[in-house]
Amino acid sequence: MRDWRRKWRHRRMSMDDPHSGSGGGGSGGVKKGDSAGKNNEGHGGGQGGGGNGNGNADGGEPLQPSLAANEERLGHILQDCSDIAFRRFRIKDGREALLVYTEGIVDSAETHLHMLMPLLFFVDPGLAEKGADAAASQGVSLSQMRRIDSVEQAVEAVLSANVLLLVDGYAEGAAFNVKGGTRRSVQEPNSEVVIRGPREGFTENLRVNTALLRFKIKSPDLKMVRFVKGTYTRTDIVLAYIDGIADRKIVQEAKRRIEAIEINSVLESGYIEELIEDHPNSPFPQLQYTERPDTVAGQLLEGRFAILVDGTPFVMIGPITVWQLLQASEDYYERFYISNLIRWLRFGFALIALYLPALYVAVVTFHPDMLPTTLLLSVAAAREAIPFPALVEMLIMEVSFEALREAGIRLPKTVGQAVSILGALVVGQAAVEAGIVSAPVVIIVSLTGIASFTIPRFSLAITIRILRFVMIFAAAAFGLYGLVIATIMLVAHMCNLNSFGVPYLTGVAPFRGRDQQDIFIRTPWSRMNYMPGTYVQSRRKRTDQNTKQGVHESW
Amino acid sequence: MTGVNRRIAAVSALWLALFPLLAGCWDRREINDIAIVLGTAVDKEGEMYRTTLQIALPGQMSGTKGGGGGTTGRKNWLMVSDVAETPKFATFKGQQMMSRLVNLSHRRVFIIGEKVARDGIQKLLDTMARDPDNRLTTLVLVAEGRADRVLNIESSLELVPAEAIREEAALFQRHPPTLKDVANILYDPGKDPMLPCISIAEMSSLDADNTNKAIRLDKLAVFRDDRLVGIADGELRDGLLLASGQSKDFKLLVPAPEGEGNLNVIFHHYAARLQPIFERERIRMRIIADGYGTVVENNSNFFMHRPEGIKKVEQAVNDAVRNRIEKAVRWLREKKSDAVGFGRAIHVRRPQEWHRMRKNWREEFSRADVEVVTMLDVENFGYNRAPFGKREEVLR
C-alpha cells in the first residue's frame, strides 16, 4: 500500500489526455458521475436514478426556455451523428415538444408505447403549469427519470440510452431511461467451462451482470457503487461488495483508487486492472477476473470486492492471493474428495508447468548423474544425433509451442484443424525423425503444455509461461543452482507482493491456521466454519452452527 | 527516463555484463559430450595397473533411429583400457583415446582382478574417496582371473555386461557390498571384506558347434585385511552366506531322511545372529540361524506328510545348515579371516572386552570356539501329500 501511492501519482501524471483541457463539461461530468455514485450507494439498484439532485451546481451551459434554441444547440453538438433521432411533436395540450434519443440503444417500442402515446393523446391539460418535469412524470409511464438542466447533461443522457424530453417554454428537460437495443444474451462462459456448476455467464451488459449477482445474493448488504469513467466512453463501472463481510478499509481503498482514475476510454476491465493494481511491474496478476457470476458471488461472500465494467463480461475480483488463482469454482461444488484430488493435481501440474523444461535442461547439461542410469541412457540415445545444445533445443520447441497456441486461439475454428495437424505432424514428429530435436524434449514440452492448461486462471497460466522461460535460462546458465536461486528470488518477490494491502501468499506467508481449511485442502462444507481471516472484518462464522445433516446418532 | 528506470537499466546491464565473465566457470556439459562409464575393471600387469572402462554407446542401444540398424554384431558398449603406475592414471591415459569426457557417476560395478585382490585392494580405494567423480554406491566385485575379460562378456538379457553383473549381485546376496561398505570394513579390525566373485561360465548352447559364454556369480572372495586369501564355492560359500545372514532366498538341497533322492528347500525368511559368550579364558561365538523354508521339490520316495516325517525333514535341514556353517567357520579360522564379523559383534555387545582384545583379534579369533544353533522350520510342504505322480505303495 505504501508505495502504491507513489507509483500511482507518477502514472497519472504521465497519462496522456489531450482533451482534458477543452470541454470542461467532459471532465466535470466525470466528477459529477462519481458523486452521483456516492450518493446513490444506499440503494445501488437504479441506473442513473435521481443522482443528479444537486442540479446544475457545477455550471455548464444551461438549457434555454425556447425549444427551438435548445434544438439548434443540441443539433449542433450532435452534428453528423446519424444515429441520433430528433422527434418533434405536439403534446395533447398544444405545447411543442422534442424527443431526442440514440437509435438502437433505446427500446423504441417502449418509447412509443409509454412516452409518445400518452403525451400525444392522454395528457391532462392542467399539468401545463408545472413544467416539463411534472408533465413528463405524470404523463409518461416510465420508471427511471431524472431532471436535466444543462446542455452537457442532455447530451450525456442522450448518449447513455436515455430518451430526452424537452418541452417548449421550459429551461429544463427530463431524461427517461429506456435502455434497449440488442446485446448478447446470457450464455455459457467460454473461458471457464465447468462440468458441475451454473452454466450462465456474464454478458456485455452491466445491468444484466448486476442482476445475475443479485439473483444469487438477495441481501441488502450487497452494495453496488457506481462510477463513470472514460472521457469518451463514459463507461459505467460498479464496485460490488457485501457490507459487513468485506473489510471496510479495503473497500474504501478500492473506491479511492477507482475515483482517482482519469482515462479517455475504458473498453474492458483490463484498463481498470492496470490502473488500480498495487504492483504494475510484477508478472503476477493482482486481480482475478472471471466470467462466472457464481465465482464472483462466492468471492464476495468471502469478503472480497468485485469490479464490474459495462461492455465486458469479465468481472474483476480483489484482493486476491495466489492460492485463489489455483482454485476453480468447481472445487466447491464437487464433493471434497474429488475437489481435493483435483486441487492437488493442479498444484502438482502448476509446478511441472513452471519447472519441468528447466529441470530437464539443468539435469541434461549439468547433472547427468542425477538421472537413473537406464533413463540417462535413453535420454543420451535420443540426444545422440541432435546438433543443438539442450537449451537451444528446448527453446525451439517451447517457442514453437507458444506460437502454435497463439495461432490456435486466433484462428477460426475451421482452420484450427489444419494448425493442429501442422503442429502435431510437422513440429512434433518430423522434427524428431529428422533429428533436429530429441523425443524427450517433445515429451517434456507437450507435458508442460498440458500442465499449463490445468491452471484454472488464464492470467496465472500466462505468468507461469513467462516465468518458465526465466527458469530455463537460469537452469541453462547455472544448472540446479541457478534454478534454486531463481526460485528463491521468485518466492521473495511473491512474498513482497500484495493485493490491496493483502499479502499475496496469505495463509502460508503469513501463516494463518484457520485459512488452511481452504488452501491445500478444501475441507468439507460441514467443517468449513470460518471465512478467510484476512478479508473479513471480524472473524465471522460461515454458519451459525454446524448443520451437518443425515448423521443418525442413534445408530 | 526517471531515476527508477535508470536504476533498473543499470542493474540489468550489470547482470548481462556478468554472463560472459562466467563462461569459464560453467561446467555445462552436454550429454553427447560425456562418455558414460558403466563399469571398471582393474587388473595387474607386472607392477603396472591396467584399468578397463566399459562405456555405454547409447546410439547403439535404442531403436529410435529409422533405417534398420538392429543389433546384429555390434556391441552396445566400448572397452577402453590402458596401463599405468596407478589405476586412476591409467584411466587418464584411457581418456586420451576418447573424444568424450569420462563420467564416472553412473558406474554400476567396480571389478577387481584376482591378482590385484591378492596384492591388496586398499590402493584402489584411495581415489574413490578423493575424487568427487566417483560414487560410493558402486558395487565392488572380484573376478576370478582377469577382470577385463569378465566385464566384456555379453549378456543377452541386459544391454551392457556391467548392468548384468549388478543385477546378478543383487540376486546373489542380500546386501551386495558397495565401495562405502568395503571402506568401512577395512577401517574396522573386527571384520574382513567378503566380496561376490564372478567368473566366466561356458554355457553349452543349443547350436551344437558353438558355446556361449556367460557371467556367473556364484562364489565369494574372502579377504584378510585388504588381501584376498581365498575364494569359496559350493557348501563353503553356502556356509559363509548363512553365517553372515547374507543369503537371499537360500536354496538348500538335502538328501531325503529316508529312502533315496533329495528334497529341495527354499528359505524365504532367514536371519543369522552372532552372540559372543565369554567364559573365563575363552570366547564362544554362538551363531543362531533362524528362519523358515518351503519344500519346493521332493525328488525322493520319502513320504513327508506325517508328523514324524515333517520332524525328520526339519532335522535334516537343520543338520545341513549347521554343517555348512561349521565348515565355513572352520575354513575362515584357517585363513585367519573374520569375514563374518565376529569381532564386530563383540564390539557391539561388549565394547570394553573388545578394546582389550582388538589388538590381537586374529589370534583370539583362531582360538575361539564356535557354536551353531539352528532354529529352522519347514512350514510349507505343498498340498499334495505324496510326490506328484507317484503311487503310494512305493513310498517309505
PDB file of C-alpha atoms in Angstrom, chain A residues 303-528:
ATOM      1  CA  GLY A 303     -15.207 -10.676   1.890  1.00  0.00           C
ATOM      2  CA  ARG A 304     -13.704  -9.584  -1.403  1.00  0.00           C
ATOM      3  CA  PHE A 305     -14.966  -6.907  -3.736  1.00  0.00           C
ATOM      4  CA  ALA A 306     -15.805  -7.130  -7.412  1.00  0.00           C
ATOM      5  CA  ILE A 307     -15.479  -4.553 -10.151  1.00  0.00           C
ATOM      6  CA  LEU A 308     -17.979  -4.820 -12.968  1.00  0.00           C
ATOM      7  CA  VAL A 309     -17.369  -2.835 -16.119  1.00  0.00           C
ATOM      8  CA  ASP A 310     -20.032  -2.187 -18.708  1.00  0.00           C
ATOM      9  CA  GLY A 311     -19.261  -3.667 -22.072  1.00  0.00           C
ATOM     10  CA  THR A 312     -17.320  -6.677 -20.951  1.00  0.00           C
ATOM     11  CA  PRO A 313     -18.303  -9.988 -19.432  1.00  0.00           C
ATOM     12  CA  PHE A 314     -15.095 -10.094 -17.403  1.00  0.00           C
ATOM     13  CA  VAL A 315     -15.546  -9.075 -13.798  1.00  0.00           C
ATOM     14  CA  MET A 316     -12.545  -8.408 -11.612  1.00  0.00           C
ATOM     15  CA  ILE A 317     -12.169  -9.603  -8.063  1.00  0.00           C
ATOM     16  CA  GLY A 318      -9.822  -8.353  -5.392  1.00  0.00           C
ATOM     17  CA  PRO A 319      -7.943  -8.588  -3.167  1.00  0.00           C
ATOM     18  CA  ILE A 320      -6.609 -11.984  -4.175  1.00  0.00           C
ATOM     19  CA  THR A 321      -3.975 -14.440  -3.116  1.00  0.00           C
ATOM     20  CA  VAL A 322      -2.088 -16.762  -5.394  1.00  0.00           C
ATOM     21  CA  TRP A 323      -3.905 -19.749  -3.904  1.00  0.00           C
ATOM     22  CA  GLN A 324      -7.168 -18.395  -5.124  1.00  0.00           C
ATOM     23  CA  LEU A 325      -5.851 -18.386  -8.668  1.00  0.00           C
ATOM     24  CA  LEU A 326      -5.208 -22.103  -8.365  1.00  0.00           C
ATOM     25  CA  GLN A 327      -8.759 -22.847  -7.299  1.00  0.00           C
ATOM     26  CA  ALA A 328     -11.653 -23.375  -9.610  1.00  0.00           C
ATOM     27  CA  SER A 329     -15.279 -22.779  -8.734  1.00  0.00           C
ATOM     28  CA  GLU A 330     -15.882 -26.469  -9.189  1.00  0.00           C
ATOM     29  CA  ASP A 331     -13.695 -27.133  -6.169  1.00  0.00           C
ATOM     30  CA  TYR A 332     -16.608 -26.021  -4.073  1.00  0.00           C
ATOM     31  CA  TYR A 333     -19.343 -27.844  -5.941  1.00  0.00           C
ATOM     32  CA  GLU A 334     -17.874 -31.304  -6.115  1.00  0.00           C
ATOM     33  CA  ARG A 335     -17.582 -33.489  -3.069  1.00  0.00           C
ATOM     34  CA  PHE A 336     -14.467 -32.734  -1.131  1.00  0.00           C
ATOM     35  CA  TYR A 337     -12.574 -35.927  -2.002  1.00  0.00           C
ATOM     36  CA  ILE A 338     -12.876 -35.121  -5.659  1.00  0.00           C
ATOM     37  CA  SER A 339     -12.060 -31.479  -5.273  1.00  0.00           C
ATOM     38  CA  ASN A 340      -9.034 -32.186  -3.092  1.00  0.00           C
ATOM     39  CA  LEU A 341      -7.684 -34.723  -5.515  1.00  0.00           C
ATOM     40  CA  ILE A 342      -8.117 -32.339  -8.411  1.00  0.00           C
ATOM     41  CA  ARG A 343      -6.687 -29.461  -6.441  1.00  0.00           C
ATOM     42  CA  TRP A 344      -3.524 -31.404  -5.631  1.00  0.00           C
ATOM     43  CA  LEU A 345      -3.255 -32.467  -9.234  1.00  0.00           C
ATOM     44  CA  ARG A 346      -3.434 -28.827 -10.178  1.00  0.00           C
ATOM     45  CA  PHE A 347      -0.773 -27.814  -7.664  1.00  0.00           C
ATOM     46  CA  GLY A 348       1.479 -30.555  -8.956  1.00  0.00           C
ATOM     47  CA  PHE A 349       0.972 -29.600 -12.556  1.00  0.00           C
ATOM     48  CA  ALA A 350       1.478 -25.924 -11.822  1.00  0.00           C
ATOM     49  CA  LEU A 351       4.939 -26.856 -10.586  1.00  0.00           C
ATOM     50  CA  ILE A 352       5.502 -29.006 -13.659  1.00  0.00           C
ATOM     51  CA  ALA A 353       4.451 -26.152 -15.908  1.00  0.00           C
ATOM     52  CA  LEU A 354       6.944 -23.894 -14.216  1.00  0.00           C
ATOM     53  CA  TYR A 355       9.903 -26.195 -13.703  1.00  0.00           C
ATOM     54  CA  LEU A 356       9.929 -29.255 -15.933  1.00  0.00           C
ATOM     55  CA  PRO A 357      11.697 -27.815 -19.008  1.00  0.00           C
ATOM     56  CA  ALA A 358      14.205 -26.004 -16.806  1.00  0.00           C
ATOM     57  CA  LEU A 359      14.809 -29.130 -14.786  1.00  0.00           C
ATOM     58  CA  TYR A 360      15.451 -31.103 -17.941  1.00  0.00           C
ATOM     59  CA  VAL A 361      17.941 -28.550 -19.224  1.00  0.00           C
ATOM     60  CA  ALA A 362      19.703 -28.421 -15.862  1.00  0.00           C
ATOM     61  CA  VAL A 363      19.925 -32.170 -15.460  1.00  0.00           C
ATOM     62  CA  VAL A 364      20.966 -32.900 -19.006  1.00  0.00           C
ATOM     63  CA  THR A 365      23.640 -30.227 -19.232  1.00  0.00           C
ATOM     64  CA  PHE A 366      24.951 -30.099 -15.685  1.00  0.00           C
ATOM     65  CA  HIS A 367      23.905 -33.057 -13.622  1.00  0.00           C
ATOM     66  CA  PRO A 368      23.544 -36.213 -15.695  1.00  0.00           C
ATOM     67  CA  ASP A 369      24.437 -38.079 -12.502  1.00  0.00           C
ATOM     68  CA  MET A 370      21.010 -37.259 -11.082  1.00  0.00           C
ATOM     69  CA  LEU A 371      19.137 -39.396 -13.559  1.00  0.00           C
ATOM     70  CA  PRO A 372      18.720 -43.121 -13.035  1.00  0.00           C
ATOM     71  CA  THR A 373      21.244 -44.866 -15.268  1.00  0.00           C
ATOM     72  CA  THR A 374      18.758 -46.510 -17.571  1.00  0.00           C
ATOM     73  CA  LEU A 375      16.864 -43.245 -18.033  1.00  0.00           C
ATOM     74  CA  LEU A 376      20.102 -41.420 -18.713  1.00  0.00           C
ATOM     75  CA  LEU A 377      20.956 -43.981 -21.382  1.00  0.00           C
ATOM     76  CA  SER A 378      17.617 -43.491 -23.139  1.00  0.00           C
ATOM     77  CA  VAL A 379      17.985 -39.717 -22.995  1.00  0.00           C
ATOM     78  CA  ALA A 380      21.547 -39.988 -24.239  1.00  0.00           C
ATOM     79  CA  ALA A 381      20.428 -42.269 -27.048  1.00  0.00           C
ATOM     80  CA  ALA A 382      17.784 -39.785 -28.106  1.00  0.00           C
ATOM     81  CA  ARG A 383      20.200 -36.882 -27.954  1.00  0.00           C
ATOM     82  CA  GLU A 384      22.998 -38.668 -29.761  1.00  0.00           C
ATOM     83  CA  ALA A 385      22.382 -37.132 -33.173  1.00  0.00           C
ATOM     84  CA  ILE A 386      20.943 -33.769 -32.122  1.00  0.00           C
ATOM     85  CA  PRO A 387      23.017 -30.852 -33.413  1.00  0.00           C
ATOM     86  CA  PHE A 388      21.856 -28.321 -30.800  1.00  0.00           C
ATOM     87  CA  PRO A 389      22.652 -27.895 -27.139  1.00  0.00           C
ATOM     88  CA  ALA A 390      19.810 -28.834 -24.838  1.00  0.00           C
ATOM     89  CA  LEU A 391      18.965 -25.190 -24.177  1.00  0.00           C
ATOM     90  CA  VAL A 392      18.545 -24.320 -27.834  1.00  0.00           C
ATOM     91  CA  GLU A 393      16.562 -27.466 -28.436  1.00  0.00           C
ATOM     92  CA  MET A 394      14.237 -26.657 -25.566  1.00  0.00           C
ATOM     93  CA  LEU A 395      13.806 -23.063 -26.701  1.00  0.00           C
ATOM     94  CA  ILE A 396      12.984 -24.111 -30.252  1.00  0.00           C
ATOM     95  CA  MET A 397      10.232 -26.371 -29.038  1.00  0.00           C
ATOM     96  CA  GLU A 398       8.889 -24.081 -26.342  1.00  0.00           C
ATOM     97  CA  VAL A 399       8.727 -21.085 -28.620  1.00  0.00           C
ATOM     98  CA  SER A 400       7.081 -23.026 -31.408  1.00  0.00           C
ATOM     99  CA  PHE A 401       4.596 -24.421 -28.948  1.00  0.00           C
ATOM    100  CA  GLU A 402       3.749 -20.944 -27.712  1.00  0.00           C
ATOM    101  CA  ALA A 403       3.349 -19.797 -31.302  1.00  0.00           C
ATOM    102  CA  LEU A 404       1.157 -22.786 -32.058  1.00  0.00           C
ATOM    103  CA  ARG A 405      -1.050 -21.993 -29.115  1.00  0.00           C
ATOM    104  CA  GLU A 406      -1.295 -18.351 -30.054  1.00  0.00           C
ATOM    105  CA  ALA A 407      -2.162 -19.293 -33.615  1.00  0.00           C
ATOM    106  CA  GLY A 408      -4.760 -21.728 -32.398  1.00  0.00           C
ATOM    107  CA  ILE A 409      -6.550 -19.073 -30.341  1.00  0.00           C
ATOM    108  CA  ARG A 410      -6.793 -16.530 -33.132  1.00  0.00           C
ATOM    109  CA  LEU A 411      -7.713 -18.787 -35.976  1.00  0.00           C
ATOM    110  CA  PRO A 412     -11.275 -19.506 -36.998  1.00  0.00           C
ATOM    111  CA  LYS A 413     -12.402 -22.960 -35.984  1.00  0.00           C
ATOM    112  CA  THR A 414     -12.282 -24.388 -39.468  1.00  0.00           C
ATOM    113  CA  VAL A 415      -8.612 -23.545 -39.861  1.00  0.00           C
ATOM    114  CA  GLY A 416      -7.784 -24.727 -36.368  1.00  0.00           C
ATOM    115  CA  GLN A 417      -7.762 -28.289 -37.575  1.00  0.00           C
ATOM    116  CA  ALA A 418      -5.002 -27.505 -40.019  1.00  0.00           C
ATOM    117  CA  VAL A 419      -2.921 -25.898 -37.297  1.00  0.00           C
ATOM    118  CA  SER A 420      -3.153 -28.903 -35.049  1.00  0.00           C
ATOM    119  CA  ILE A 421      -2.134 -31.204 -37.873  1.00  0.00           C
ATOM    120  CA  LEU A 422       0.802 -28.968 -38.713  1.00  0.00           C
ATOM    121  CA  GLY A 423       1.757 -28.762 -35.076  1.00  0.00           C
ATOM    122  CA  ALA A 424       1.500 -32.436 -34.305  1.00  0.00           C
ATOM    123  CA  LEU A 425       2.938 -33.783 -37.516  1.00  0.00           C
ATOM    124  CA  VAL A 426       5.447 -31.227 -38.665  1.00  0.00           C
ATOM    125  CA  VAL A 427       6.761 -29.767 -35.470  1.00  0.00           C
ATOM    126  CA  GLY A 428       6.436 -32.904 -33.403  1.00  0.00           C
ATOM    127  CA  GLN A 429       7.012 -35.984 -35.421  1.00  0.00           C
ATOM    128  CA  ALA A 430       9.021 -34.700 -38.346  1.00  0.00           C
ATOM    129  CA  ALA A 431      11.388 -32.695 -36.157  1.00  0.00           C
ATOM    130  CA  VAL A 432      12.158 -35.781 -34.114  1.00  0.00           C
ATOM    131  CA  GLU A 433      12.550 -38.006 -37.120  1.00  0.00           C
ATOM    132  CA  ALA A 434      14.804 -35.533 -38.825  1.00  0.00           C
ATOM    133  CA  GLY A 435      16.984 -35.492 -35.757  1.00  0.00           C
ATOM    134  CA  ILE A 436      16.556 -31.780 -35.116  1.00  0.00           C
ATOM    135  CA  VAL A 437      15.007 -32.108 -31.704  1.00  0.00           C
ATOM    136  CA  SER A 438      15.004 -35.138 -29.477  1.00  0.00           C
ATOM    137  CA  ALA A 439      11.953 -37.060 -28.410  1.00  0.00           C
ATOM    138  CA  PRO A 440      12.326 -36.364 -24.667  1.00  0.00           C
ATOM    139  CA  VAL A 441      12.167 -32.640 -25.364  1.00  0.00           C
ATOM    140  CA  VAL A 442       8.966 -33.069 -27.342  1.00  0.00           C
ATOM    141  CA  ILE A 443       7.515 -35.115 -24.490  1.00  0.00           C
ATOM    142  CA  ILE A 444       8.501 -32.510 -21.945  1.00  0.00           C
ATOM    143  CA  VAL A 445       7.169 -29.606 -23.958  1.00  0.00           C
ATOM    144  CA  SER A 446       3.836 -31.302 -24.502  1.00  0.00           C
ATOM    145  CA  LEU A 447       3.597 -32.313 -20.858  1.00  0.00           C
ATOM    146  CA  THR A 448       4.359 -28.749 -19.884  1.00  0.00           C
ATOM    147  CA  GLY A 449       1.715 -27.522 -22.289  1.00  0.00           C
ATOM    148  CA  ILE A 450      -0.874 -29.814 -20.771  1.00  0.00           C
ATOM    149  CA  ALA A 451       0.230 -28.745 -17.316  1.00  0.00           C
ATOM    150  CA  SER A 452      -0.230 -25.070 -18.090  1.00  0.00           C
ATOM    151  CA  PHE A 453      -3.774 -25.784 -19.258  1.00  0.00           C
ATOM    152  CA  THR A 454      -4.648 -27.272 -15.891  1.00  0.00           C
ATOM    153  CA  ILE A 455      -4.238 -23.900 -14.196  1.00  0.00           C
ATOM    154  CA  PRO A 456      -7.781 -22.625 -13.875  1.00  0.00           C
ATOM    155  CA  ARG A 457      -6.971 -18.926 -14.218  1.00  0.00           C
ATOM    156  CA  PHE A 458      -5.615 -17.862 -17.556  1.00  0.00           C
ATOM    157  CA  SER A 459      -3.817 -14.859 -16.107  1.00  0.00           C
ATOM    158  CA  LEU A 460      -1.758 -17.022 -13.758  1.00  0.00           C
ATOM    159  CA  ALA A 461      -1.124 -19.516 -16.557  1.00  0.00           C
ATOM    160  CA  ILE A 462       0.420 -16.740 -18.630  1.00  0.00           C
ATOM    161  CA  THR A 463       2.562 -15.662 -15.697  1.00  0.00           C
ATOM    162  CA  ILE A 464       3.831 -19.191 -15.336  1.00  0.00           C
ATOM    163  CA  ARG A 465       4.525 -19.327 -19.061  1.00  0.00           C
ATOM    164  CA  ILE A 466       6.663 -16.221 -18.784  1.00  0.00           C
ATOM    165  CA  LEU A 467       8.482 -17.423 -15.704  1.00  0.00           C
ATOM    166  CA  ARG A 468       9.114 -20.784 -17.310  1.00  0.00           C
ATOM    167  CA  PHE A 469      11.482 -19.113 -19.737  1.00  0.00           C
ATOM    168  CA  VAL A 470      13.232 -17.321 -16.909  1.00  0.00           C
ATOM    169  CA  MET A 471      13.681 -20.681 -15.231  1.00  0.00           C
ATOM    170  CA  ILE A 472      15.010 -22.270 -18.412  1.00  0.00           C
ATOM    171  CA  PHE A 473      17.637 -19.567 -18.773  1.00  0.00           C
ATOM    172  CA  ALA A 474      18.590 -19.789 -15.116  1.00  0.00           C
ATOM    173  CA  ALA A 475      18.945 -23.546 -15.449  1.00  0.00           C
ATOM    174  CA  ALA A 476      20.949 -23.285 -18.641  1.00  0.00           C
ATOM    175  CA  ALA A 477      23.340 -20.816 -17.070  1.00  0.00           C
ATOM    176  CA  PHE A 478      23.858 -22.286 -13.630  1.00  0.00           C
ATOM    177  CA  GLY A 479      22.158 -25.663 -13.513  1.00  0.00           C
ATOM    178  CA  LEU A 480      20.160 -26.676 -10.482  1.00  0.00           C
ATOM    179  CA  TYR A 481      21.980 -23.990  -8.548  1.00  0.00           C
ATOM    180  CA  GLY A 482      20.516 -21.376 -10.875  1.00  0.00           C
ATOM    181  CA  LEU A 483      17.120 -22.982 -10.586  1.00  0.00           C
ATOM    182  CA  VAL A 484      17.258 -22.742  -6.811  1.00  0.00           C
ATOM    183  CA  ILE A 485      18.417 -19.125  -6.919  1.00  0.00           C
ATOM    184  CA  ALA A 486      15.652 -18.221  -9.351  1.00  0.00           C
ATOM    185  CA  THR A 487      13.125 -19.953  -7.124  1.00  0.00           C
ATOM    186  CA  ILE A 488      14.336 -18.075  -4.077  1.00  0.00           C
ATOM    187  CA  MET A 489      14.037 -14.797  -5.955  1.00  0.00           C
ATOM    188  CA  LEU A 490      10.601 -15.764  -7.175  1.00  0.00           C
ATOM    189  CA  VAL A 491       9.382 -16.640  -3.691  1.00  0.00           C
ATOM    190  CA  ALA A 492      10.882 -13.446  -2.311  1.00  0.00           C
ATOM    191  CA  HIS A 493       9.055 -11.476  -4.974  1.00  0.00           C
ATOM    192  CA  MET A 494       5.790 -13.231  -4.211  1.00  0.00           C
ATOM    193  CA  CYS A 495       6.219 -12.575  -0.506  1.00  0.00           C
ATOM    194  CA  ASN A 496       6.702  -8.926  -1.331  1.00  0.00           C
ATOM    195  CA  LEU A 497       3.559  -8.687  -3.430  1.00  0.00           C
ATOM    196  CA  ASN A 498       0.226  -7.650  -2.078  1.00  0.00           C
ATOM    197  CA  SER A 499      -3.163  -7.003  -3.486  1.00  0.00           C
ATOM    198  CA  PHE A 500      -4.923  -4.067  -1.882  1.00  0.00           C
ATOM    199  CA  GLY A 501      -2.792  -4.497   1.197  1.00  0.00           C
ATOM    200  CA  VAL A 502      -3.375  -8.235   1.485  1.00  0.00           C
ATOM    201  CA  PRO A 503      -0.153 -10.254   1.163  1.00  0.00           C
ATOM    202  CA  TYR A 504      -0.112 -12.392  -1.955  1.00  0.00           C
ATOM    203  CA  LEU A 505       0.715 -15.604  -0.126  1.00  0.00           C
ATOM    204  CA  THR A 506      -1.692 -15.051   2.755  1.00  0.00           C
ATOM    205  CA  GLY A 507      -2.420 -18.283   4.551  1.00  0.00           C
ATOM    206  CA  VAL A 508       1.064 -19.643   4.061  1.00  0.00           C
ATOM    207  CA  ALA A 509       3.135 -16.485   4.460  1.00  0.00           C
ATOM    208  CA  PRO A 510       1.924 -15.008   6.762  1.00  0.00           C
ATOM    209  CA  PHE A 511       0.731 -18.328   8.065  1.00  0.00           C
ATOM    210  CA  ARG A 512      -2.846 -18.491   9.262  1.00  0.00           C
ATOM    211  CA  GLY A 513      -4.077 -21.703  10.776  1.00  0.00           C
ATOM    212  CA  ARG A 514      -7.702 -21.117  10.000  1.00  0.00           C
ATOM    213  CA  ASP A 515      -7.055 -20.399   6.357  1.00  0.00           C
ATOM    214  CA  GLN A 516      -5.635 -23.866   5.961  1.00  0.00           C
ATOM    215  CA  GLN A 517      -9.174 -25.132   5.559  1.00  0.00           C
ATOM    216  CA  ASP A 518      -9.167 -23.866   2.006  1.00  0.00           C
ATOM    217  CA  ILE A 519      -5.660 -23.654   0.611  1.00  0.00           C
ATOM    218  CA  PHE A 520      -4.054 -27.013   0.034  1.00  0.00           C
ATOM    219  CA  ILE A 521      -7.084 -28.925   1.113  1.00  0.00           C
ATOM    220  CA  ARG A 522     -10.691 -27.999   0.761  1.00  0.00           C
ATOM    221  CA  THR A 523     -12.412 -29.159   3.910  1.00  0.00           C
ATOM    222  CA  PRO A 524     -15.985 -30.381   3.656  1.00  0.00           C
ATOM    223  CA  TRP A 525     -18.586 -27.669   3.918  1.00  0.00           C
ATOM    224  CA  SER A 526     -19.753 -29.024   7.268  1.00  0.00           C
ATOM    225  CA  ARG A 527     -16.310 -28.264   8.683  1.00  0.00           C
ATOM    226  CA  MET A 528     -15.579 -25.030   6.877  1.00  0.00           C
TER     227      MET A 528
END
